[in-house]
């Protein structure tokens, strides 16, 4: 058994090292990734998952008089952090809460692409004093409750900007104006920018990707966040693929929504007659509000 | 403040392993099928020429005694008792010995008629080509000759010379034998003619005396000469006598020739035939020293095996055909060796009975040994008709099982090496951190949705057709 453990550990560490190496290289290059926003075409399971996530966060975040700031990070890039952050903000906005989505990944922020906008002027421009806060806040066309701040012009000192007093004041100002401040931060194991926001936020969420993120990386990320005194609210597992055979047991509970999907507003054309309500997608919400 | 992450060591559960293997059942089945196919192909390839040919020949042996016995109960067939185990053991050992195997190789002859043949031969072909008692020896090529040690080359050359001399000696001997036959025939004809004429001759006295003279019997020369002197050309017996005398002279000459040839033959017997025998012995010794000899002998040894069965017998029971059995099994591999097996089979049937009779240890109060072949349907046949099929199945299963085990081990190792997040419960158990949400794979769901849509668009067409 000792030999078996050594063998498996050796293979695992080799694969892990390769992934870390690829991750660091990709973060330097411009990587082409798709931007996914919830829509009426989104599968019911996905919409419901984000709805549950929103509900879980609403309960777990500490109650305050003013708005709540939540930072979202991941261990390595391409874990789906920005997608989760953006759609989470969208979900909050659907429940009539005023939400602002802040792209704190000054080095490689991608939130601007989700809203088909240029990244500047943005957060870095505001923090460096070149633009005011109102200049960088943009209102989303998807939902009027949702606003966003892009990452801004590339800066050579992103950590210092995020750690500065201006950033703290900015977050406080945003908490005054909005119910939820959702902050998308860089991967915590790659660069330390996210840790600069730890004292300024009310809680943190770690995003990991199913069958991609390594347990050891998640462990290190949690330890890093704990060391930085981040109030870690929980973990979001992204891109979950249900196993064909229940080899690890108990996953069906996360997928029982499939059986409910057709009865509670499925997008399946066969069930349109029996649906009691359509899923609350951003387009629908916008139409209803209009 | 969050608690520090606690580490836990994972274990290997049998149930987990079974579930894991079940989840990869398609891969395992594919691997087993491919390996089984590979194994079957391998078996087919290796066993394609692995055809076994052979047969079994049974001989019964028992001591013989004449019917006139000392009153100890003779069977009506003249057979008594059976041989003991130790006697049969010795007999089988003799049959398995190199000397008897050589007899098989020489087809029962004491000396081989050797012939030197140029060209390539296989060890088995050295006997195959004969069909008789010839043994073929491979002539070394010039390259082999140059590369071989000098004494080895000498041996081949000596063998070649010895064989050639033996051929010449035999040829000369045969020539004289031919001549002798010719003269003997001639003499026989002359004698017949002489006898016929003698009977027709008027003067019986002269005919009788000539016969006596011819036969070197008692003969009065003076009386004969006086009688001959009385004959004149006008005598009526004169012409017959002259003819008879002419025949007499010819016969005498022929007898002289015959004597001469016989003397030559005697010389040849003493010189050339003996010389031929000596040379052939030399050739035989040289042949035994050649590498081919050992391999051919080995092939014969491998092809034939002997065993025995001793039945319990009451020696004094006159009506009990008590006997022992000698079993000879012939087995060769390869279709190309089937003629060889048939040749060995023939030699075994011809040589074994005589050998057993001559070499069996006979008890003192018995006269000899009887050895008779009792199998009558013992042709050389294929002894492993289903060999290919069994080999294919055997190797197919073997390869499949091995591949299954290896694949299972590899799957388990790969799975256990995969330290990525697969079980979300690990997060809560190991890190004591809540899972806020699980977002399913959008691509996977879109694919399933697309598949359902395609199926749904096809279904209405089918139901409409059925309705019609």
XYZ file of C-alpha atoms in Angstrom:
758
model
C 0.000 0.000 0.000
C 2.886 2.392 0.788
C 4.252 1.881 -2.692
C 0.824 2.401 -4.209
C 0.383 5.651 -2.288
C 3.798 6.871 -3.375
C 3.074 6.026 -7.000
C -0.286 7.795 -7.056
C 1.182 10.798 -5.224
C 3.995 11.049 -7.735
C 1.635 10.954 -10.717
C -0.687 13.444 -9.054
C 2.053 15.925 -8.188
C 3.388 15.777 -11.737
C -0.052 16.515 -13.195
C -0.602 19.219 -10.619
C 2.696 20.920 -11.393
C 1.858 20.881 -15.093
C -1.474 22.513 -14.420
C 0.076 25.213 -12.253
C 2.669 25.864 -14.927
C 0.007 26.112 -17.636
C -2.100 28.357 -15.400
C 0.722 30.812 -14.805
C 1.548 30.922 -18.525
C -2.057 31.477 -19.525
C -2.472 34.288 -17.051
C 0.304 36.139 -18.820
C -1.115 35.623 -22.277
C -4.405 36.879 -23.510
C -6.677 33.850 -23.400
C -9.852 33.709 -25.407
C -12.691 32.599 -23.157
C -16.401 32.764 -23.649
C -18.522 35.114 -21.577
C -21.688 33.502 -20.333
C -24.607 35.449 -18.930
C -27.852 34.012 -17.693
C -30.601 34.323 -20.273
C -33.915 32.740 -21.188
C -31.968 30.060 -23.030
C -30.002 29.142 -19.930
C -30.805 25.621 -18.728
C -33.080 25.620 -15.753
C -30.553 23.808 -13.598
C -28.014 26.564 -14.038
C -30.457 29.343 -13.281
C -31.659 27.532 -10.219
C -28.099 26.897 -9.066
C -27.343 30.608 -9.156
C -30.591 31.320 -7.417
C -29.592 28.952 -4.632
C -26.172 30.493 -4.463
C -27.692 33.899 -4.068
C -29.981 32.592 -1.357
C -27.093 30.907 0.490
C -25.026 34.060 0.387
C -27.904 36.189 1.544
C -28.187 34.027 4.610
C -24.501 33.570 5.360
C -23.359 37.149 4.933
C -23.478 39.197 8.145
C -26.372 41.662 8.317
C -25.432 45.323 8.288
C -27.202 48.628 8.043
C -25.527 49.513 4.810
C -24.651 47.355 1.859
C -22.641 44.172 1.968
C -19.365 43.703 0.142
C -18.394 40.249 -1.030
C -15.149 39.398 -2.806
C -15.095 36.440 -5.146
C -11.835 34.724 -5.929
C -10.417 31.388 -7.058
C -7.210 29.431 -6.733
C -6.156 29.600 -10.359
C -7.503 31.179 -13.535
C -10.237 29.581 -15.659
C -12.154 28.268 -12.668
C -15.167 30.305 -13.754
C -14.800 32.996 -11.110
C -15.790 35.947 -13.311
C -18.773 34.059 -14.746
C -19.970 33.123 -11.267
C -19.396 36.669 -10.012
C -21.260 38.305 -12.873
C -24.207 35.955 -12.814
C -24.389 36.101 -9.041
C -24.638 39.869 -9.263
C -27.343 39.428 -11.889
C -29.274 37.148 -9.600
C -29.060 39.619 -6.750
C -30.254 42.331 -9.096
C -33.288 40.255 -10.072
C -34.465 40.230 -6.476
C -34.805 43.991 -6.608
C -31.600 44.589 -4.725
C -29.270 47.283 -5.926
C -26.086 45.595 -6.916
C -22.764 46.871 -8.152
C -20.272 44.558 -9.719
C -16.638 45.652 -9.351
C -13.860 44.211 -11.461
C -10.867 44.341 -9.111
C -8.684 42.290 -11.441
C -6.776 45.295 -12.664
C -4.232 43.127 -14.492
C -6.667 41.060 -16.593
C -10.230 42.061 -15.813
C -12.902 40.642 -18.112
C -16.138 41.995 -16.762
C -16.135 44.715 -19.441
C -16.465 41.965 -22.071
C -19.587 40.590 -20.435
C -21.251 43.946 -20.944
C -19.572 44.590 -24.260
C -17.772 47.648 -23.094
C -14.241 48.976 -22.954
C -12.441 48.354 -19.716
C -11.476 51.971 -19.199
C -12.305 54.232 -17.558
C -12.591 51.907 -14.609
C -11.488 51.090 -11.105
C -7.795 51.814 -11.530
C -8.567 55.208 -13.082
C -10.798 56.045 -10.167
C -8.285 54.903 -7.575
C -5.502 56.838 -9.243
C -7.659 59.978 -9.223
C -8.017 60.342 -12.942
C -11.754 59.753 -12.888
C -14.440 60.185 -10.324
C -16.538 57.348 -8.978
C -19.575 58.401 -10.954
C -17.535 58.422 -14.135
C -16.639 54.764 -13.752
C -19.983 53.408 -12.572
C -21.929 52.036 -15.537
C -25.511 50.867 -15.547
C -26.254 47.520 -17.071
C -28.728 47.268 -19.915
C -29.651 43.773 -18.737
C -31.110 44.801 -15.408
C -31.528 48.339 -14.122
C -30.660 47.208 -10.587
C -27.282 46.094 -11.754
C -24.360 48.460 -12.172
C -20.747 47.689 -12.739
C -17.233 49.121 -12.619
C -14.717 47.741 -15.074
C -11.090 47.162 -14.167
C -9.822 50.319 -15.832
C -6.513 51.195 -17.392
C -3.700 48.740 -16.774
C -1.596 49.833 -13.807
C 1.919 48.790 -12.825
C 0.936 48.848 -9.136
C -2.362 47.018 -8.844
C -1.758 45.640 -5.362
C -0.929 49.075 -4.009
C -4.049 50.526 -5.585
C -6.247 47.837 -4.072
C -4.610 48.158 -0.673
C -4.867 51.944 -0.653
C -7.182 54.071 1.456
C -8.918 55.162 -1.703
C -10.044 51.618 -2.306
C -11.362 51.286 1.222
C -13.242 54.547 0.858
C -14.540 53.479 -2.504
C -15.935 50.262 -1.091
C -17.506 52.131 1.790
C -19.043 54.618 -0.633
C -20.400 51.801 -2.763
C -21.844 50.062 0.292
C -23.702 53.264 1.066
C -25.178 53.435 -2.387
C -25.825 49.768 -3.114
C -27.209 46.781 -1.263
C -24.571 44.416 -2.558
C -21.054 45.091 -3.730
C -19.772 42.045 -5.559
C -16.046 42.260 -6.233
C -14.317 40.052 -8.784
C -10.689 39.573 -7.758
C -7.656 37.858 -9.346
C -6.760 34.204 -8.531
C -5.404 34.135 -5.021
C -2.662 31.556 -5.568
C -1.271 33.345 -8.610
C -1.091 36.918 -7.329
C -1.814 38.513 -3.992
C -4.083 41.331 -5.203
C -7.154 39.667 -3.745
C -5.607 39.614 -0.281
C -5.350 43.394 -0.342
C -9.151 43.565 -0.296
C -9.538 41.274 2.684
C -9.818 43.990 5.338
C -12.282 45.981 3.213
C -14.842 43.292 2.470
C -17.479 41.619 4.591
C -16.885 38.180 3.219
C -15.179 36.126 0.588
C -16.269 33.335 -1.722
C -13.882 30.856 -3.261
C -14.802 29.452 -6.679
C -13.389 26.143 -7.808
C -14.006 24.033 -10.881
C -15.206 20.488 -10.742
C -12.674 17.905 -12.020
C -10.192 20.698 -12.748
C -9.198 22.276 -9.456
C -6.895 20.219 -7.293
C -7.803 19.526 -3.696
C -4.374 20.710 -2.632
C -4.861 24.005 -4.485
C -8.212 24.540 -2.812
C -6.589 23.781 0.496
C -3.813 26.278 -0.135
C -6.275 28.919 -1.275
C -8.351 28.440 1.883
C -5.235 28.638 4.029
C -4.103 31.764 2.215
C -7.465 33.441 2.664
C -7.601 32.444 6.300
C -4.112 33.810 6.838
C -5.207 37.086 5.258
C -8.159 37.071 7.669
C -10.737 36.884 4.929
C -14.176 35.990 6.237
C -14.561 32.944 4.013
C -18.277 32.440 3.566
C -18.014 29.277 1.519
C -17.047 27.618 -1.705
C -18.815 27.529 -5.037
C -18.247 24.469 -7.208
C -18.458 25.485 -10.831
C -18.918 23.430 -14.000
C -20.127 20.390 -12.120
C -20.448 17.223 -14.234
C -22.686 14.559 -12.799
C -21.065 11.111 -12.796
C -22.724 8.409 -14.932
C -22.403 5.851 -12.143
C -22.767 7.177 -8.631
C -19.228 6.149 -7.712
C -18.970 8.683 -4.919
C -22.571 8.564 -3.790
C -25.129 11.226 -3.018
C -24.828 13.529 -5.945
C -28.338 13.040 -7.150
C -29.556 15.399 -4.425
C -27.915 18.261 -6.254
C -29.621 17.210 -9.437
C -33.110 16.419 -8.315
C -34.054 19.692 -9.902
C -34.034 17.828 -13.200
C -37.243 16.127 -12.239
C -38.704 19.411 -11.148
C -37.352 21.306 -14.118
C -40.153 20.310 -16.468
C -42.844 20.959 -13.912
C -41.649 24.369 -12.715
C -41.027 26.453 -15.743
C -38.802 24.457 -17.976
C -37.593 25.924 -21.232
C -38.420 22.635 -22.921
C -40.962 23.354 -25.684
C -42.852 20.146 -24.842
C -43.748 21.418 -21.409
C -44.767 24.990 -22.207
C -48.435 24.136 -21.659
C -47.847 22.677 -18.207
C -45.343 25.267 -16.946
C -46.685 27.401 -14.096
C -44.055 30.059 -14.435
C -41.124 30.731 -16.633
C -37.689 30.939 -15.006
C -36.744 34.412 -13.914
C -34.160 35.192 -16.563
C -32.750 38.678 -16.966
C -34.710 39.320 -20.208
C -37.938 38.239 -18.602
C -37.242 40.271 -15.515
C -36.558 43.304 -17.676
C -39.774 42.790 -19.626
C -41.778 42.385 -16.445
C -40.287 45.493 -14.983
C -41.002 47.369 -18.163
C -11.280 33.162 12.472
C -11.437 30.136 10.341
C -10.163 26.938 11.764
C -7.050 25.575 10.259
C -7.638 23.089 7.553
C -7.322 19.571 8.809
C -5.726 16.976 6.655
C -7.106 13.477 6.378
C -5.554 10.443 4.835
C -7.740 8.748 2.231
C -8.140 4.986 2.174
C -8.774 2.458 -0.604
C -12.133 0.793 -0.185
C -13.043 -2.385 -2.083
C -16.520 -1.048 -2.726
C -15.076 2.142 -4.161
C -12.816 0.145 -6.415
C -15.722 -1.962 -7.665
C -17.793 1.136 -8.338
C -14.869 2.727 -10.118
C -14.373 -0.326 -12.319
C -18.081 -0.458 -13.050
C -17.974 3.153 -14.158
C -15.244 2.235 -16.627
C -16.873 -0.992 -17.730
C -16.915 -0.007 -21.382
C -13.174 0.578 -21.370
C -12.569 -2.736 -19.619
C -14.757 -4.620 -22.068
C -12.996 -3.005 -24.996
C -9.586 -3.822 -23.552
C -10.580 -7.437 -22.911
C -11.971 -7.796 -26.424
C -8.901 -6.297 -28.058
C -6.536 -8.353 -25.905
C -8.560 -11.491 -26.521
C -8.411 -10.830 -30.236
C -4.680 -10.242 -30.040
C -4.222 -13.425 -28.021
C -6.283 -15.427 -30.453
C -4.345 -14.061 -33.401
C -1.068 -14.824 -31.680
C -2.208 -18.357 -30.914
C -3.370 -18.863 -34.481
C -0.064 -17.600 -35.823
C 2.070 -19.779 -33.533
C -0.067 -22.883 -33.841
C -0.732 -22.671 -37.560
C 2.002 -25.150 -38.346
C 1.801 -26.892 -35.000
C 0.125 -29.938 -36.450
C 0.835 -33.222 -34.733
C 0.897 -36.448 -36.642
C 1.427 -39.924 -35.326
C 0.002 -43.223 -34.351
C 0.395 -46.083 -31.897
C 1.533 -49.589 -32.698
C 0.993 -52.467 -30.311
C 3.065 -55.607 -30.168
C 2.414 -58.543 -27.934
C 5.347 -60.515 -26.677
C 5.500 -63.732 -24.784
C 7.933 -66.620 -24.316
C 7.555 -69.596 -26.635
C 7.993 -73.268 -25.958
C 7.563 -76.239 -28.270
C 4.508 -78.370 -27.769
C 6.602 -81.247 -26.450
C 7.049 -80.084 -22.900
C 7.955 -81.767 -19.673
C 4.287 -82.008 -18.839
C 3.789 -78.604 -17.364
C 0.685 -77.919 -19.421
C 1.210 -76.610 -22.910
C -1.347 -74.303 -24.380
C -2.813 -75.242 -27.708
C -1.201 -72.193 -29.202
C 2.235 -72.939 -27.831
C 2.509 -69.839 -25.720
C 3.354 -69.734 -22.111
C 3.181 -67.122 -19.444
C 4.204 -63.514 -19.679
C 7.395 -61.617 -19.148
C 8.179 -60.128 -15.827
C 8.384 -56.406 -15.190
C 12.160 -56.231 -15.067
C 12.465 -58.034 -18.386
C 10.031 -55.645 -20.005
C 11.895 -52.705 -18.443
C 15.125 -53.897 -20.015
C 13.461 -54.423 -23.354
C 12.047 -50.930 -23.405
C 15.460 -49.539 -22.477
C 17.010 -51.466 -25.340
C 14.451 -50.106 -27.746
C 15.102 -46.572 -26.508
C 18.852 -47.014 -26.807
C 20.956 -45.301 -29.421
C 21.961 -48.578 -31.025
C 18.378 -49.561 -31.827
C 17.545 -46.061 -32.957
C 20.455 -46.348 -35.355
C 18.982 -49.581 -36.628
C 15.771 -47.768 -37.342
C 17.807 -45.113 -39.084
C 19.591 -47.766 -41.139
C 16.307 -49.515 -41.844
C 17.487 -52.703 -40.153
C 20.624 -53.140 -42.293
C 23.929 -53.776 -40.602
C 25.781 -51.421 -42.853
C 24.394 -48.439 -44.658
C 24.523 -47.944 -48.356
C 25.732 -44.404 -48.244
C 25.457 -41.932 -50.988
C 27.023 -38.561 -51.052
C 24.597 -35.947 -52.295
C 25.413 -32.336 -52.980
C 23.024 -29.547 -52.070
C 20.962 -28.448 -49.124
C 19.119 -30.949 -46.993
C 17.273 -30.645 -43.744
C 18.082 -33.013 -40.891
C 14.828 -34.845 -41.485
C 15.227 -34.675 -45.198
C 18.415 -36.625 -44.731
C 16.216 -39.616 -44.171
C 13.100 -38.523 -45.951
C 14.669 -38.601 -49.351
C 15.715 -42.230 -48.912
C 12.680 -44.368 -48.527
C 15.211 -47.158 -48.479
C 18.363 -47.632 -46.544
C 20.224 -44.732 -48.032
C 21.468 -42.065 -45.768
C 22.152 -38.663 -47.199
C 24.985 -36.563 -45.960
C 25.145 -32.876 -46.592
C 28.150 -31.783 -48.572
C 29.744 -28.717 -47.065
C 29.879 -25.612 -49.186
C 33.185 -24.007 -50.024
C 32.548 -21.340 -47.399
C 31.862 -23.973 -44.737
C 34.853 -25.921 -45.899
C 37.099 -22.894 -45.585
C 35.706 -21.995 -42.195
C 35.724 -25.474 -40.696
C 38.622 -26.882 -38.676
C 40.992 -28.970 -40.711
C 40.073 -32.288 -39.101
C 36.421 -31.704 -39.837
C 37.195 -31.032 -43.472
C 39.336 -34.146 -43.509
C 36.451 -36.160 -42.159
C 34.169 -35.040 -44.972
C 36.798 -35.693 -47.601
C 37.606 -39.093 -46.185
C 33.956 -39.953 -46.145
C 33.591 -38.932 -49.736
C 36.612 -40.981 -50.755
C 35.550 -43.986 -48.750
C 32.141 -43.939 -50.315
C 33.548 -43.639 -53.809
C 35.951 -46.542 -53.256
C 33.170 -48.657 -51.875
C 31.091 -47.917 -54.945
C 33.935 -48.887 -57.258
C 34.616 -52.089 -55.353
C 31.012 -53.083 -55.476
C 30.818 -52.187 -59.115
C 33.737 -54.433 -59.990
C 32.342 -57.227 -57.900
C 29.006 -56.898 -59.600
C 30.649 -56.978 -63.024
C 32.275 -60.316 -62.266
C 29.110 -61.697 -60.885
C 27.477 -60.700 -64.118
C 30.113 -62.453 -66.122
C 29.760 -65.569 -64.029
C 26.098 -65.674 -64.634
C 26.655 -65.252 -68.307
C 29.174 -68.091 -68.491
C 27.010 -70.352 -66.394
C 24.102 -69.819 -68.709
C 26.281 -70.533 -71.682
C 27.545 -73.749 -70.139
C 24.050 -74.806 -69.351
C 23.038 -74.384 -72.992
C 26.088 -76.273 -74.234
C 25.432 -79.114 -71.835
C 21.875 -79.417 -73.007
C 22.992 -79.522 -76.618
C 25.724 -82.062 -75.832
C 23.307 -84.312 -74.013
C 20.827 -84.171 -76.856
C 23.451 -85.023 -79.408
C 24.825 -87.823 -77.265
C 21.515 -89.490 -77.192
C 21.168 -89.259 -80.945
C 24.647 -90.597 -81.611
C 24.700 -94.049 -83.181
C 27.821 -95.185 -81.409
C 26.653 -95.312 -77.845
C 30.021 -96.427 -76.598
C 31.705 -93.254 -77.851
C 28.912 -91.018 -76.449
C 29.158 -92.686 -73.067
C 32.886 -92.360 -72.892
C 32.765 -88.717 -73.930
C 30.249 -88.070 -71.161
C 32.511 -89.836 -68.711
C 35.414 -87.752 -69.907
C 33.406 -84.630 -69.505
C 32.337 -85.651 -66.055
C 35.869 -86.719 -65.107
C 34.469 -90.152 -64.409
C 36.374 -93.443 -64.845
C 37.629 -93.579 -68.382
C 39.960 -95.869 -70.335
C 42.019 -93.552 -72.484
C 43.711 -96.299 -74.578
C 40.509 -97.937 -75.401
C 39.070 -94.560 -76.298
C 41.983 -93.628 -78.527
C 41.792 -96.976 -80.347
C 38.141 -96.408 -80.968
C 38.669 -92.907 -82.249
C 41.434 -94.149 -84.604
C 39.029 -96.514 -86.274
C 36.817 -93.623 -87.261
C 37.312 -92.303 -90.761
C 35.588 -89.626 -92.725
C 33.536 -92.268 -94.425
C 32.398 -93.707 -91.083
C 28.771 -92.952 -90.371
C 29.523 -91.793 -86.733
C 32.319 -89.489 -87.854
C 30.253 -86.262 -88.324
C 28.305 -86.722 -85.101
C 31.507 -87.465 -83.276
C 33.163 -84.328 -84.641
C 30.234 -82.177 -83.589
C 30.240 -83.738 -80.184
C 33.975 -83.187 -79.859
C 33.474 -79.539 -80.838
C 30.808 -79.132 -78.168
C 33.038 -80.927 -75.724
C 35.852 -78.456 -76.425
C 33.576 -75.500 -75.996
C 32.183 -76.803 -72.764
C 35.648 -77.464 -71.499
C 36.661 -73.916 -72.365
C 33.590 -72.479 -70.729
C 34.205 -74.480 -67.605
C 37.699 -73.112 -67.565
C 36.356 -69.584 -67.892
C 33.908 -70.193 -65.141
C 36.640 -71.469 -62.926
C 38.641 -68.406 -63.734
C 35.802 -66.022 -62.920
C 35.036 -67.876 -59.771
C 38.632 -67.508 -58.786
C 38.381 -63.787 -59.539
C 35.247 -63.491 -57.547
C 36.890 -65.291 -54.717
C 39.677 -62.785 -54.887
C 37.148 -59.999 -55.015
C 35.342 -61.447 -52.063
C 38.538 -61.542 -50.186
C 39.786 -58.199 -51.362
C 37.168 -55.912 -52.788
C 34.065 -56.979 -50.979
C 35.957 -57.021 -47.753
C 37.479 -53.755 -48.804
C 33.994 -52.435 -49.564
C 32.753 -53.585 -46.176
C 35.756 -52.026 -44.460
C 35.302 -48.820 -46.369
C 31.651 -48.751 -45.576
C 32.469 -49.244 -41.926
C 34.821 -46.307 -42.235
C 32.061 -44.372 -43.959
C 29.658 -45.362 -41.205
C 32.048 -44.176 -38.519
C 32.655 -40.967 -40.372
C 28.951 -40.564 -40.900
C 28.381 -41.003 -37.207
C 30.884 -38.253 -36.591
C 29.082 -35.753 -38.798
C 26.791 -33.191 -37.124
C 23.885 -34.341 -39.260
C 24.019 -37.841 -37.859
C 23.378 -36.737 -34.310
C 20.496 -34.537 -35.313
C 18.876 -37.262 -37.418
C 19.315 -39.751 -34.620
C 17.796 -37.236 -32.245
C 14.843 -36.743 -34.572
C 14.214 -40.459 -34.596
C 14.497 -40.633 -30.818
C 12.040 -37.792 -30.449
C 9.609 -39.269 -32.900
C 9.340 -42.695 -31.272
C 8.625 -43.647 -27.678
C 8.126 -47.036 -26.065
C 6.205 -48.364 -23.111
C 4.871 -51.708 -21.968
C 2.000 -53.331 -20.188
C 2.371 -56.543 -18.312
C -0.721 -58.554 -17.699
C -0.991 -60.870 -14.744
C -0.691 -64.417 -15.893
C -0.629 -67.880 -14.471
C 2.371 -69.394 -16.151
C 1.077 -72.951 -15.831
C -2.344 -72.130 -17.166
C -2.337 -73.758 -20.542
C -5.393 -71.967 -21.862
C -4.378 -68.507 -20.766
C -2.926 -66.504 -23.578
C -0.914 -64.561 -21.121
C 1.201 -61.959 -22.781
C 2.853 -58.629 -22.402
C 2.366 -55.651 -24.637
C 4.893 -53.272 -26.038
C 3.412 -49.950 -27.147
C 5.245 -47.872 -29.672
C 4.058 -44.310 -30.078
C 5.094 -42.291 -33.109
C 4.645 -38.523 -32.972
C 5.959 -35.703 -35.159
C 5.143 -32.019 -35.423
C 4.493 -30.246 -38.694
C 2.725 -31.253 -41.872
C 6.031 -31.375 -43.709
C 7.129 -34.210 -41.404
C 4.170 -36.455 -42.102
C 6.110 -38.469 -44.731
C 8.888 -38.881 -42.198
C 6.391 -40.233 -39.675
C 5.085 -42.694 -42.240
C 8.617 -43.870 -42.979
C 9.355 -44.301 -39.277
C 6.080 -46.168 -38.909
C 7.033 -48.618 -41.644
C 10.452 -49.240 -40.160
C 9.036 -49.771 -36.693
C 6.620 -52.384 -37.991
C 9.411 -54.117 -39.919
C 12.233 -53.976 -37.412
C 10.801 -54.062 -33.878
C 9.449 -57.647 -33.906
C 12.734 -59.134 -35.062
C 14.709 -57.035 -32.655
C 12.523 -58.040 -29.731
C 12.717 -61.695 -30.681
C 16.498 -61.546 -30.875
C 17.087 -59.548 -27.750
C 14.439 -60.507 -25.224
C 15.833 -62.228 -22.139
C 14.239 -65.647 -22.346
C 13.888 -67.799 -19.228
C 15.965 -70.960 -19.290
C 13.120 -73.402 -19.805
C 11.686 -71.492 -22.723
C 12.746 -71.710 -26.285
C 12.332 -68.181 -27.533
C 10.167 -65.114 -27.835
C 7.143 -64.459 -29.903
C 6.551 -60.851 -30.932
C 3.614 -59.991 -33.094
C 1.962 -56.763 -34.134
C -1.668 -56.719 -33.131
C -2.841 -53.315 -34.325
C -4.151 -53.378 -37.863
C -5.568 -49.881 -38.250
C -2.637 -47.746 -37.283
C -2.006 -45.363 -40.151
C -0.319 -42.063 -39.472
C -3.006 -39.514 -38.742
C -3.483 -36.068 -37.261
C -3.429 -36.442 -33.483
C -4.451 -32.929 -32.520
C -7.284 -32.003 -34.863
C -8.640 -29.302 -32.573
C -5.300 -27.898 -31.573
C -5.693 -24.548 -33.274
C -9.119 -23.944 -31.793
C -8.053 -24.850 -28.265
C -4.943 -22.700 -28.538
C -6.939 -19.730 -29.811
C -9.406 -20.054 -26.950
C -6.653 -20.598 -24.403
C -4.517 -17.652 -25.444
C -7.518 -15.465 -26.053
C -8.719 -16.040 -22.500
C -5.224 -15.671 -21.112
C -4.536 -12.392 -22.874
C -7.997 -11.130 -22.038
C -7.621 -11.945 -18.357
C -4.168 -10.401 -18.185
C -5.358 -7.295 -20.005
C -8.327 -7.050 -17.663
C -6.109 -7.165 -14.603
C -3.622 -4.683 -16.035
C -6.369 -2.348 -17.192
C -8.050 -2.519 -13.802
C -4.793 -1.740 -12.029
C -4.063 1.155 -14.387
C -7.587 2.532 -13.937
C -7.253 2.338 -10.169
C -3.841 3.993 -10.204
C -4.978 6.759 -12.560
C -8.087 7.331 -10.490
C -6.234 7.457 -7.217
C -3.633 9.731 -8.762
C -6.336 12.141 -9.748
C -6.382 14.541 -6.863
C -8.729 16.970 -8.526
C -12.011 17.941 -7.047
C -14.475 15.189 -7.848
C -16.359 14.678 -4.628
C -17.781 17.928 -3.296
C -18.309 16.379 0.089
C -14.543 16.423 0.492
C -14.752 20.186 0.843
C -17.081 20.080 3.801
C -15.408 17.074 5.386
C -11.819 18.061 4.863
C -11.905 21.841 4.973
C -14.935 22.397 7.152
C -16.094 25.075 4.731
C -19.698 25.180 3.521
C -20.612 24.751 -0.107
C -22.623 27.769 -1.085
C -23.631 26.427 -4.442
C -22.936 23.905 -7.185
C -23.251 25.272 -10.704
C -23.768 22.462 -13.223
C -21.857 22.268 -16.468
C -23.607 24.506 -18.944
C -22.056 22.773 -21.946
C -23.197 19.355 -20.775
C -26.730 20.549 -20.134
C -26.892 22.314 -23.483
C -25.814 19.115 -25.177
C -28.478 17.070 -23.408
C -31.069 19.690 -24.230
C -30.076 19.664 -27.860
C -30.351 15.876 -27.961
C -33.816 16.029 -26.445
C -34.886 18.715 -28.896
C -33.712 16.663 -31.832
C -35.592 13.657 -30.512
C -38.661 15.802 -29.873
C -38.690 17.232 -33.405
C -38.533 13.723 -34.873
C -41.239 12.290 -32.597
C -44.189 14.372 -33.858
C -43.486 13.222 -37.442
C -43.601 9.588 -36.368
C -46.825 9.990 -34.388
C -48.439 11.821 -37.316
C -47.510 9.005 -39.642
C -48.901 6.438 -37.251
C -52.120 8.430 -36.957
C -52.496 8.351 -40.730
